[in-house]
C-alpha cells in the first residue's frame, strides 16, 4: 500500500494483485519468552518465508516497523491457504514484535500488526510476589531461593498511594523491602529490576524478578583485543541456546582478554552446559568447562562469496554465476578443489568460478541456499552461506511473472508455449508494448499504387526497375485515411504486408523509406528495386497483382491506431 491508503488489509486466499502482489501479512497471536506464534492466510499449498523483528515502539499505523531482526522460519499453507507457525527467537522477547511474509517470487508483505511481548523490559524469572498491606508501615519479602545470590537485583522505585509516597529498595540481604515513608518524604531512585502490577483488589502488588547471572570468561591470545566470544548453552536434547553473540572484551591485560555475559539459568534448559566459543577472526574454539581456552592454534581458512550478491534474483532459465575465494593463514590462497560449491544441499562443483546452467524445466522458484565450503591442507573447514531468489518465468521471455503485472495477464507468465505473447492483439509483443492490455484503434483506408503499370526489366538487368525521369527507383502508395487519423499521421510507420499474396510483413526491405502528408492524403515511398527482385524470384511479370499496406501511429494504448489498405498494380516486363 502507499502512504495515502495506509496498510492494505489481508484478503482471504490472497487473490488480489498490486505492488509486491499485495502479499498478505502474518497475524501474531503470542510473543512470550522466546516464543512467537501466529497464523498466515495466503495462496494455497505455497511455502512462505516469515521474518520476525522487535521494536522499542510500535509504528503509528500499528503495523511495524522492523527495528531489530530476530529470526525467520518457513511455513507451508494448506489447501485452504492457512498455516500456523511457531518461531523461537535467540533472545528473550522485549518490546513490540512484528513480522513479514515473503512468497517464492520474492514478494514481501507489509509489516504485521504489532504485538507487545508479554515479558516486561529487562525481566528475568519471576520468583516471588508480595502484597502491599494497608496497615503495617513496613513489609519485607524474602527471596524464595537457595541462599542469597549476588546476581539478584532490586530497584528503588517510588509510587504514590493515598497521597503518600511508597518506595521499594534492596536491604542488602537478598530481600525486597516495601516501605511507607512519612507524607513529606522524598524518594530516591536507583537502578534494578523490580516491577509493579495493579489488580482489582485495590492493593499494589510487588513483583520481584531474578536477573541474569554474570559469567566471566578469560581468553589467552596473541592479539586479545581482536578476540570475540559467543556464549552458548548446549542442552541435553542437542538444542543450542545462544546466550550472547560476538561480544567484545570488557578488559584486556597483556595477552589476556576478559569477557562478561549475563546468563539466566531458567531461560534455557535443565542439565545444559555453558560453552564459550572464542574467535580471533580465523576460527572458533569451544572452551573447556572452565570457560577459559587459548584461541591461537590451529588457524582455520577464511572465504568469501562475491557472486551471487546478497539479495540477488535470477529468472527460471537464467544461468547463475558463482564467484568465490578462500585463503588460509598457513597455506595462502586456496583454489580448485579447496573451494566446493553446495546448492540446496547438493555439491555442484569445485572452483573459484562456476557458471550454473538451469536444469530441464528451469530452476524451482523461491529461495535457494548456496554454500561455499573452504578447506585448507590440514582439513580445517569454513563454510560461507548465501541465499538468492529464483523468480518465475515459465514462458522464458526474460520477464518475471512479478514484472508481468498488467491486469490482462491474469497474473501472467502461465503459458510456456507462447514466449512473446500479444495479449491485446495489436501486433506488438507484450515485452515491447508499453500498454500491453489496450489494443489500438484500426481504420480501413483506400490506397493507390503508382506508377501503374510498374515496369520492370528482365532478370539479370540492372537496375531491375525502369527508373523515373529523375533517376529514382522508388514506387509510392497514396493512402487516404479518415479525418481523425490523417491529422495525426506525421509519425506514421507504413509497410507492405503482402505482395501478390506473398507475406512480406517481416521483411525490412518493404518498410517505407519516406512518408509525406499533403491535403489529407499520405504518400509512402518504397524501394522499387527490391520489389522488382521479388518479382524475378517468384516469376511474376505481365500480370496484375494486389499489394497490401499496413501502418501504425507512434502513440500507444488507447491513443494508438492502425490502418490497413490494398492497391492493385500491373507488373510489366520491358526490354
Coordinates of C-alpha atoms in Angstrom, one line a residue:
X1 CA 0.0 0.0 0.0
X2 CA 1.1 3.6 -0.5
X3 CA 1.3 6.3 2.1
X4 CA -2.1 7.7 1.1
X5 CA -4.0 4.5 1.5
X6 CA -2.2 3.1 4.6
X7 CA -1.9 -0.5 5.4
X8 CA -3.7 -2.8 2.9
X9 CA -5.9 -5.3 4.8
X10 CA -5.4 -9.1 4.2
X11 CA -7.8 -10.7 1.8
X12 CA -8.9 -14.4 2.1
X13 CA -6.9 -16.5 -0.2
X14 CA -4.6 -13.6 -1.1
X15 CA -6.1 -13.3 -4.7
X16 CA -5.6 -9.5 -5.0
X17 CA -2.8 -8.0 -7.1
X18 CA -0.7 -4.9 -7.0
X19 CA 2.7 -3.9 -5.7
X20 CA 4.5 -6.9 -4.2
X21 CA 1.4 -8.9 -5.3
X22 CA -0.3 -7.3 -2.2
X23 CA 1.1 -10.3 -0.3
X24 CA -0.9 -10.9 3.0
X25 CA 1.0 -10.3 6.2
X26 CA 1.2 -12.7 9.2
X27 CA -1.1 -12.4 12.2
X28 CA 0.7 -12.7 15.5
X29 CA -1.1 -14.3 18.4
X30 CA 1.7 -14.8 21.0
X31 CA 5.0 -13.2 21.9
X32 CA 6.2 -14.7 25.2
X33 CA 9.7 -15.5 26.4
X34 CA 11.4 -16.7 23.3
X35 CA 8.3 -18.0 21.5
X36 CA 6.5 -16.2 18.7
X37 CA 3.3 -17.8 17.4
X38 CA 0.6 -16.9 14.9
X39 CA -1.1 -17.7 11.6
X40 CA -0.9 -16.8 7.9
X41 CA -3.6 -16.9 5.3
X42 CA -2.4 -16.7 1.6
X43 CA -2.3 -18.7 -1.6
X44 CA -2.9 -22.5 -1.0
X45 CA -0.1 -25.0 -0.9
X46 CA 2.7 -22.4 -1.0
X47 CA 5.8 -22.0 1.1
X48 CA 6.5 -18.6 2.6
X49 CA 9.5 -17.2 4.5
X50 CA 8.4 -15.4 7.7
X51 CA 10.8 -12.9 9.3
X52 CA 10.4 -11.5 12.8
X53 CA 11.5 -8.2 14.3
X54 CA 11.5 -6.4 17.7
X55 CA 10.9 -2.7 18.2
X56 CA 11.1 -0.3 21.1
X57 CA 7.9 1.3 20.0
X58 CA 5.1 0.4 17.6
X59 CA 4.6 2.4 14.4
X60 CA 1.7 4.9 14.4
X61 CA -0.1 2.6 11.8
X62 CA 0.0 -0.2 14.5
X63 CA 1.9 -2.2 11.8
X64 CA 5.7 -2.3 12.1
X65 CA 8.4 -1.5 12.0
X66 CA 11.5 -3.8 11.7
X67 CA 14.0 -2.2 14.1
X68 CA 15.9 -5.3 15.1
X69 CA 15.9 -8.6 13.2
X70 CA 15.2 -11.6 15.4
X71 CA 14.8 -14.8 13.4
X72 CA 13.0 -16.4 10.4
X73 CA 11.1 -19.6 9.6
X74 CA 9.3 -21.2 6.6
X75 CA 5.7 -22.2 6.6
X76 CA 3.6 -24.0 4.0
X77 CA -0.1 -23.2 3.7
X78 CA -2.7 -26.0 3.4
X79 CA -5.3 -26.4 0.7
X80 CA -7.4 -23.6 2.2
X81 CA -4.4 -21.2 2.3
X82 CA -4.0 -21.4 6.0
X83 CA -0.8 -22.1 8.1
X84 CA 0.0 -21.9 11.8
X85 CA 3.5 -21.2 12.9
X86 CA 5.8 -21.1 16.0
X87 CA 9.2 -19.5 15.9
X88 CA 11.9 -19.3 18.5
X89 CA 13.9 -16.1 19.0
X90 CA 17.5 -16.2 20.0
X91 CA 16.8 -13.8 22.9
X92 CA 14.0 -13.2 25.4
X93 CA 11.4 -11.1 23.6
X94 CA 11.0 -7.5 24.5
X95 CA 9.1 -4.5 23.3
X96 CA 6.8 -4.8 20.2
X97 CA 7.1 -7.8 17.9
X98 CA 6.3 -7.6 14.1
X99 CA 6.6 -10.0 11.2
X100 CA 6.6 -10.1 7.4
X101 CA 5.8 -12.9 4.9
X102 CA 7.7 -13.4 1.6
X103 CA 6.4 -15.6 -1.2
X104 CA 8.6 -17.8 -3.5
X105 CA 8.7 -15.0 -6.1
X106 CA 10.3 -12.6 -3.6
X107 CA 7.1 -10.5 -2.9
X108 CA 7.2 -9.3 0.7
X109 CA 4.1 -8.3 2.7
X110 CA 3.7 -5.2 4.8
X111 CA 4.6 -5.5 8.5
X112 CA 2.1 -7.3 10.7
X113 CA 0.2 -5.6 13.4
X114 CA 2.4 -5.0 16.4
X115 CA 2.2 -7.4 19.3
X116 CA 3.7 -6.4 22.7
X117 CA 5.9 -9.1 24.2
X118 CA 4.5 -10.5 27.5
X119 CA 7.8 -10.2 29.3
X120 CA 8.4 -6.7 30.8
X121 CA 11.6 -4.9 29.7
X122 CA 14.7 -6.4 31.2
X123 CA 12.9 -9.1 33.1
X124 CA 14.3 -12.5 34.1
X125 CA 12.4 -15.1 36.1
X126 CA 9.6 -14.1 38.4
X127 CA 10.4 -15.6 41.8
X128 CA 8.0 -14.1 44.3
X129 CA 5.0 -11.9 44.9
X130 CA 4.4 -9.8 48.0
X131 CA 1.1 -8.0 48.6
X132 CA 1.4 -4.4 49.9
X133 CA -0.6 -4.5 53.1
X134 CA -2.7 -1.5 54.1
X135 CA -1.8 -1.4 57.8
X136 CA 1.9 -2.1 58.5
X137 CA 4.4 0.7 57.9
X138 CA 6.9 -1.8 56.6
X139 CA 6.6 -5.1 54.8
X140 CA 9.5 -7.3 53.9
X141 CA 9.6 -10.1 51.2
X142 CA 12.3 -12.6 51.5
X143 CA 13.8 -14.2 48.3
X144 CA 12.5 -17.6 47.5
X145 CA 15.8 -19.2 46.6
X146 CA 18.5 -21.5 47.9
X147 CA 20.7 -18.9 49.6
X148 CA 21.2 -15.3 48.7
X149 CA 23.0 -14.8 45.3
X150 CA 24.9 -11.7 44.2
X151 CA 23.1 -11.6 40.9
X152 CA 19.7 -10.8 42.4
X153 CA 18.8 -7.2 41.9
X154 CA 16.1 -4.9 43.0
X155 CA 15.1 -1.3 42.1
X156 CA 14.3 1.6 44.4
X157 CA 11.1 2.7 42.9
X158 CA 8.6 5.3 44.1
X159 CA 4.9 5.4 43.6
X160 CA 2.1 7.4 45.1
X161 CA -0.7 5.8 47.0
X162 CA -3.4 7.6 49.0
X163 CA -1.4 10.8 48.9
X164 CA 1.8 9.1 50.3
X165 CA 5.0 8.2 48.6
X166 CA 5.9 4.5 48.8
X167 CA 9.4 3.2 47.9
X168 CA 10.8 -0.3 47.2
X169 CA 14.5 -0.8 47.9
X170 CA 17.0 -3.6 48.4
X171 CA 18.1 -4.2 52.0
X172 CA 21.4 -5.8 51.2
X173 CA 20.5 -9.3 52.3
X174 CA 18.7 -10.5 49.2
X175 CA 15.3 -9.2 50.3
X176 CA 12.9 -6.7 48.9
X177 CA 11.5 -4.1 51.3
X178 CA 8.4 -2.1 50.8
X179 CA 8.3 1.0 53.0
X180 CA 5.7 3.6 53.6
X181 CA 7.5 6.9 54.4
X182 CA 6.1 10.0 56.1
X183 CA 3.9 12.1 53.9
X184 CA 6.6 14.7 53.4
X185 CA 9.4 12.4 52.4
X186 CA 11.0 12.4 49.0
X187 CA 12.1 9.1 47.4
X188 CA 15.5 8.5 45.9
X189 CA 15.9 6.3 42.8
X190 CA 18.4 3.6 41.9
X191 CA 18.8 1.0 39.2
X192 CA 17.5 -2.5 39.1
X193 CA 14.6 -4.6 38.0
X194 CA 11.6 -4.6 40.4
X195 CA 8.2 -4.4 38.7
X196 CA 4.7 -3.5 39.9
X197 CA 1.3 -4.6 38.9
X198 CA -2.2 -3.5 39.9
X199 CA -5.1 -5.9 40.4
X200 CA -8.7 -5.4 41.1
X201 CA -8.4 -5.8 44.9
X202 CA -7.3 -2.2 45.2
X203 CA -3.8 -3.2 46.5
X204 CA -0.4 -2.7 44.9
X205 CA 1.4 -5.9 44.1
X206 CA 5.2 -6.1 44.2
X207 CA 6.8 -8.5 41.8
X208 CA 10.5 -9.4 42.2
X209 CA 12.3 -10.6 39.1
X210 CA 15.6 -12.6 39.1
X211 CA 18.2 -11.1 36.8
X212 CA 20.8 -12.9 34.7
X213 CA 23.8 -14.4 36.4
X214 CA 27.2 -12.8 35.3
X215 CA 29.5 -15.3 33.7
X216 CA 33.2 -14.4 33.3
X217 CA 35.4 -15.9 30.6
X218 CA 39.1 -15.4 30.3
X219 CA 40.9 -16.0 26.9
X220 CA 44.6 -16.1 26.1
X221 CA 45.6 -14.9 22.6
X222 CA 48.5 -13.0 20.9
X223 CA 46.1 -10.3 19.9
X224 CA 43.4 -10.4 22.7
X225 CA 41.7 -7.2 21.6
X226 CA 40.7 -8.9 18.4
X227 CA 39.1 -11.9 20.1
X228 CA 35.2 -12.2 20.1
X229 CA 33.2 -14.5 22.2
X230 CA 29.9 -16.4 21.8
X231 CA 28.3 -17.9 24.9
X232 CA 26.1 -20.9 24.1
X233 CA 24.0 -23.2 26.3
X234 CA 24.2 -26.7 24.9
X235 CA 21.1 -28.6 26.1
X236 CA 20.8 -32.4 26.6
X237 CA 18.4 -32.7 23.7
X238 CA 21.0 -31.2 21.3
X239 CA 19.4 -27.7 21.1
X240 CA 22.0 -24.9 21.4
X241 CA 20.7 -21.7 23.0
X242 CA 22.7 -18.5 22.2
X243 CA 23.2 -16.5 25.4
X244 CA 25.5 -13.9 23.9
X245 CA 27.0 -13.4 20.4
X246 CA 30.1 -11.7 19.2
X247 CA 30.8 -9.8 22.5
X248 CA 34.0 -7.8 22.8
X249 CA 36.4 -7.9 25.8
X250 CA 35.5 -6.0 28.9
X251 CA 39.1 -5.9 29.9
X252 CA 42.4 -6.6 28.1
X253 CA 45.6 -7.2 30.1
X254 CA 48.7 -8.3 28.2
X255 CA 47.7 -11.5 26.3
X256 CA 44.6 -12.0 28.3
X257 CA 41.1 -10.9 27.4
X258 CA 38.2 -11.0 29.9
X259 CA 34.6 -11.2 28.9
X260 CA 31.4 -10.9 30.9
X261 CA 28.0 -12.1 29.8
X262 CA 24.7 -12.4 31.7
X263 CA 23.1 -15.8 31.9
X264 CA 19.7 -16.6 33.3
X265 CA 19.7 -20.4 34.1
X266 CA 15.9 -20.6 34.0
X267 CA 15.7 -19.2 30.4
X268 CA 17.3 -22.2 28.8
X269 CA 17.1 -25.9 29.8
X270 CA 17.9 -28.0 32.8
X271 CA 21.1 -30.0 32.7
X272 CA 22.7 -28.0 30.0
X273 CA 26.4 -27.0 29.7
X274 CA 27.7 -23.5 29.0
X275 CA 30.2 -23.4 26.2
X276 CA 32.2 -20.3 25.3
X277 CA 33.1 -20.2 21.6
X278 CA 36.0 -17.8 21.1
X279 CA 37.3 -16.5 17.7
X280 CA 40.3 -14.3 16.7
X281 CA 39.0 -13.9 13.2
X282 CA 40.3 -17.2 11.8
X283 CA 38.5 -19.9 13.7
X284 CA 36.1 -20.7 16.6
X285 CA 37.1 -23.0 19.5
X286 CA 34.7 -24.3 22.1
X287 CA 36.0 -23.7 25.6
X288 CA 36.6 -26.3 28.3
X289 CA 34.2 -26.4 31.3
X290 CA 36.4 -23.8 33.0
X291 CA 35.4 -21.4 30.3
X292 CA 39.0 -20.5 29.7
X293 CA 40.7 -21.6 26.4
X294 CA 43.6 -20.4 24.2
X295 CA 42.5 -19.1 20.8
X296 CA 45.6 -19.4 18.7
X297 CA 46.1 -22.8 17.0
X298 CA 45.2 -24.1 14.5
X299 CA 44.1 -21.3 12.1
X300 CA 41.0 -22.1 10.0
X301 CA 40.7 -20.8 6.5
X302 CA 38.6 -17.8 5.6
X303 CA 36.4 -17.4 2.5
X304 CA 34.2 -15.0 0.7
X305 CA 31.4 -15.2 -1.9
X306 CA 31.4 -12.3 -4.4
X307 CA 28.6 -13.7 -6.5
X308 CA 25.7 -14.1 -6.2
X309 CA 25.5 -10.8 -4.3
X310 CA 23.3 -10.6 -1.2
X311 CA 19.7 -10.3 -2.3
X312 CA 20.3 -11.4 -5.8
X313 CA 17.4 -12.5 -8.0
X314 CA 17.5 -14.7 -11.1
X315 CA 14.9 -16.0 -13.6
X316 CA 13.9 -19.6 -14.0
X317 CA 16.0 -20.2 -17.1
X318 CA 18.9 -17.8 -16.3
X319 CA 22.5 -19.0 -15.7
X320 CA 23.8 -18.4 -12.2
X321 CA 27.4 -17.2 -12.0
X322 CA 29.3 -18.3 -8.9
X323 CA 32.4 -16.4 -7.7
X324 CA 34.2 -17.2 -4.5
X325 CA 37.7 -17.2 -2.9
X326 CA 39.5 -18.7 0.0
X327 CA 42.7 -18.0 2.0
X328 CA 44.5 -19.8 4.8
X329 CA 47.0 -18.2 7.2
X330 CA 49.4 -21.1 6.6
X331 CA 48.6 -22.2 3.1
X332 CA 47.9 -18.8 1.4
X333 CA 45.3 -18.6 -1.4
X334 CA 43.1 -21.6 -1.8
X335 CA 41.9 -22.7 -5.2
X336 CA 40.5 -25.6 -7.2
X337 CA 39.2 -28.5 -5.1
X338 CA 39.7 -26.4 -1.9
X339 CA 36.6 -24.5 -2.9
X340 CA 33.4 -26.6 -3.0
X341 CA 30.0 -25.2 -4.0
X342 CA 26.9 -26.7 -2.5
X343 CA 23.5 -25.7 -3.7
X344 CA 20.5 -26.7 -1.6
X345 CA 22.5 -29.5 -0.1
X346 CA 23.9 -30.9 -3.3
X347 CA 27.5 -30.4 -4.5
X348 CA 27.6 -28.7 -7.8
X349 CA 31.3 -28.2 -8.4
X350 CA 34.7 -27.1 -7.1
X351 CA 36.4 -24.0 -8.4
X352 CA 36.7 -20.3 -7.7
X353 CA 34.3 -19.6 -10.5
X354 CA 31.4 -21.6 -11.9
X355 CA 28.5 -20.8 -14.3
X356 CA 25.5 -22.9 -13.3
X357 CA 23.1 -23.7 -16.1
X358 CA 19.4 -24.3 -15.2
X359 CA 18.1 -27.9 -15.3
X360 CA 15.4 -29.0 -17.7
X361 CA 12.3 -27.1 -16.9
X362 CA 14.3 -24.3 -15.2
X363 CA 15.2 -23.6 -11.6
X364 CA 12.5 -24.1 -9.0
X365 CA 11.1 -20.7 -7.9
X366 CA 11.7 -19.4 -4.4
X367 CA 14.7 -19.0 -2.1
X368 CA 17.8 -21.2 -2.6
X369 CA 20.7 -21.7 -0.3
X370 CA 24.3 -21.6 -1.6
X371 CA 27.3 -22.7 0.5
X372 CA 31.0 -22.2 -0.3
X373 CA 33.0 -24.7 1.6
X374 CA 36.6 -23.7 2.0
X375 CA 39.1 -26.5 3.1
X376 CA 42.8 -26.0 4.0
X377 CA 45.6 -28.5 3.8
X378 CA 45.0 -29.7 7.3
X379 CA 41.4 -30.4 6.6
X380 CA 40.0 -27.4 8.6
X381 CA 36.8 -26.3 7.0
X382 CA 35.0 -22.9 6.9
X383 CA 31.6 -22.5 5.2
X384 CA 30.1 -19.3 3.9
X385 CA 26.4 -19.2 3.2
X386 CA 24.5 -17.0 0.7
X387 CA 20.8 -17.1 -0.3
X388 CA 19.3 -16.0 -3.6
X389 CA 15.8 -16.0 -5.1
X390 CA 14.6 -17.6 -8.3
X391 CA 11.7 -15.7 -9.9
X392 CA 9.1 -17.4 -12.1
X393 CA 9.5 -17.0 -15.8
X394 CA 7.7 -20.1 -17.2
X395 CA 7.5 -18.6 -20.7
X396 CA 11.2 -17.8 -20.8
X397 CA 10.7 -14.3 -22.2
X398 CA 13.1 -12.6 -19.9
X399 CA 10.3 -11.0 -17.8
X400 CA 9.4 -12.5 -14.4
X401 CA 5.8 -13.1 -13.5
X402 CA 6.2 -10.4 -10.9
X403 CA 7.1 -7.9 -13.6
X404 CA 4.3 -9.0 -16.0
X405 CA 1.8 -7.2 -13.8
X406 CA -0.7 -5.9 -16.3
X407 CA -4.3 -6.7 -15.4
X408 CA -4.9 -8.5 -18.7
X409 CA -2.2 -11.0 -17.9
X410 CA -4.2 -12.9 -15.2
X411 CA -1.1 -12.9 -13.0
X412 CA 0.9 -13.6 -16.2
X413 CA 3.6 -15.9 -17.2
X414 CA 1.5 -19.1 -17.2
X415 CA 1.9 -20.2 -20.9
X416 CA 5.3 -21.7 -21.6
X417 CA 4.4 -22.2 -25.3
X418 CA 3.8 -18.5 -26.0
X419 CA 7.0 -16.7 -25.2
X420 CA 6.3 -13.3 -26.8
X421 CA 2.6 -13.1 -26.3
X422 CA 0.5 -10.2 -27.7
X423 CA -2.5 -10.1 -25.3
X424 CA -4.2 -7.0 -26.8
X425 CA -3.6 -8.3 -30.4
X426 CA -2.2 -5.1 -31.7
X427 CA 0.8 -6.7 -33.4
X428 CA 3.3 -5.6 -30.6
X429 CA 4.6 -8.3 -28.3
X430 CA 4.0 -7.7 -24.6
X431 CA 7.7 -7.3 -24.0
X432 CA 7.8 -4.3 -26.3
X433 CA 4.3 -2.9 -25.7
X434 CA 4.0 0.0 -23.2
X435 CA 0.3 -0.7 -22.9
X436 CA 0.0 -4.5 -23.4
X437 CA -3.7 -4.7 -22.4
X438 CA -5.0 -1.9 -24.7
X439 CA -5.3 -2.6 -28.4
X440 CA -5.0 0.3 -30.9
X441 CA -8.0 1.5 -33.0
X442 CA -8.0 0.2 -36.5
X443 CA -9.1 2.1 -39.6
X444 CA -9.9 1.0 -43.1
X445 CA -8.1 3.1 -45.7
X446 CA -8.1 3.4 -49.5
X447 CA -4.8 3.2 -51.4
X448 CA -3.5 3.8 -55.0
X449 CA -0.2 2.3 -56.2
X450 CA 2.0 4.4 -58.5
X451 CA 3.3 4.0 -61.2
X452 CA 0.7 1.7 -62.7
X453 CA 1.9 -0.2 -64.6
X454 CA 5.1 -0.8 -62.7
X455 CA 7.7 -1.5 -65.4
X456 CA 10.5 -4.0 -64.5
X457 CA 13.4 -5.3 -66.6
X458 CA 14.4 -8.8 -67.4
X459 CA 16.2 -10.8 -64.7
X460 CA 19.9 -10.0 -64.6
X461 CA 19.4 -6.5 -65.9
X462 CA 20.5 -3.6 -63.7
X463 CA 18.8 -1.6 -62.5
X464 CA 15.9 -4.1 -62.3
X465 CA 13.2 -1.4 -62.5
X466 CA 12.8 1.4 -65.0
X467 CA 13.7 4.5 -63.0
X468 CA 11.7 7.7 -63.0
X469 CA 12.8 10.7 -65.1
X470 CA 14.7 12.0 -62.0
X471 CA 16.6 8.6 -61.7
X472 CA 14.7 7.5 -58.6
X473 CA 14.0 3.8 -58.3
X474 CA 11.1 4.2 -55.9
X475 CA 7.4 3.3 -56.0
X476 CA 4.7 5.0 -54.0
X477 CA 1.4 4.3 -52.4
X478 CA -1.1 7.1 -51.8
X479 CA -3.3 6.5 -48.8
X480 CA -6.5 8.3 -47.9
X481 CA -7.4 7.9 -44.2
X482 CA -10.4 9.1 -42.1
X483 CA -10.1 12.7 -40.9
X484 CA -9.2 11.9 -37.3
X485 CA -6.4 9.7 -38.3
X486 CA -4.9 11.9 -41.1
X487 CA -4.4 14.7 -38.6
X488 CA -2.1 12.5 -36.6
X489 CA 0.0 10.8 -39.3
X490 CA 3.2 12.8 -39.1
X491 CA 5.0 9.9 -37.4
X492 CA 3.2 7.1 -39.1
X493 CA 5.1 3.9 -39.8
X494 CA 4.0 2.2 -43.0
X495 CA 5.0 -1.2 -44.5
X496 CA 3.9 -3.5 -47.3
X497 CA 2.3 -6.5 -45.7
X498 CA 1.6 -8.7 -48.8
X499 CA 2.8 -8.6 -52.5
X500 CA 0.9 -10.9 -54.9
X501 CA -0.1 -13.0 -51.9
X502 CA 3.4 -13.3 -50.5
X503 CA 3.8 -12.3 -46.8
X504 CA 6.5 -9.7 -46.6
X505 CA 5.4 -8.1 -43.3
X506 CA 8.7 -9.1 -41.6
X507 CA 10.9 -8.0 -44.5
X508 CA 12.7 -4.8 -43.6
X509 CA 13.1 -4.0 -47.4
X510 CA 9.4 -3.2 -47.6
X511 CA 9.1 -0.6 -44.9
X512 CA 8.5 2.9 -46.2
X513 CA 11.7 4.9 -46.9
X514 CA 9.7 8.2 -46.8
X515 CA 6.3 9.4 -45.6
X516 CA 4.6 12.6 -46.7
X517 CA 1.2 14.2 -45.9
X518 CA -0.5 16.8 -48.1
X519 CA -4.1 17.8 -48.4
X520 CA -5.3 14.9 -46.3
X521 CA -3.5 12.3 -48.4
X522 CA -0.4 10.4 -47.2
X523 CA 2.2 9.2 -49.5
X524 CA 4.6 6.3 -48.6
X525 CA 7.7 5.7 -50.8
X526 CA 9.1 2.2 -51.1
X527 CA 12.2 0.6 -52.7
X528 CA 11.0 -0.3 -56.2
X529 CA 14.2 -2.3 -57.0
X530 CA 13.6 -4.6 -54.0
X531 CA 10.1 -5.2 -55.3
X532 CA 11.4 -6.0 -58.8
X533 CA 13.8 -8.5 -57.4
X534 CA 11.0 -10.2 -55.5
X535 CA 9.0 -10.4 -58.8
X536 CA 12.0 -12.0 -60.6
X537 CA 12.4 -14.5 -57.7
X538 CA 8.8 -15.6 -58.0
X539 CA 8.4 -15.3 -61.8
X540 CA 5.8 -12.5 -61.6
X541 CA 5.6 -10.5 -64.8
X542 CA 2.9 -9.2 -67.2
X543 CA 0.3 -9.7 -64.5
X544 CA -1.9 -7.6 -62.3
X545 CA -1.3 -8.1 -58.6
X546 CA -2.6 -6.8 -55.3
X547 CA -0.3 -5.1 -52.8
X548 CA -1.4 -5.0 -49.1
X549 CA -0.4 -2.0 -46.9
X550 CA -0.5 -1.5 -43.1
X551 CA 0.5 1.4 -40.9
X552 CA 0.7 2.3 -37.2
X553 CA 0.9 5.6 -35.4
X554 CA 3.6 6.3 -32.9
X555 CA 1.1 6.6 -30.0
X556 CA 0.5 3.7 -27.6
X557 CA -2.5 2.2 -25.8
X558 CA -5.9 3.9 -26.3
X559 CA -4.2 6.8 -28.2
X560 CA -2.7 4.4 -30.8
X561 CA -4.3 3.4 -34.1
X562 CA -3.5 1.3 -37.1
X563 CA -4.8 1.1 -40.7
X564 CA -4.9 -1.4 -43.5
X565 CA -5.5 -1.0 -47.2
X566 CA -4.8 -2.7 -50.5
X567 CA -4.0 -1.4 -54.0
X568 CA -3.7 -3.1 -57.4
X569 CA -0.8 -2.7 -59.9
X570 CA 0.1 -4.2 -63.2
X571 CA 3.6 -5.6 -63.4
X572 CA 5.0 -5.2 -66.9
X573 CA 8.4 -6.6 -68.0
X574 CA 10.1 -4.4 -70.6
X575 CA 13.4 -4.9 -72.6

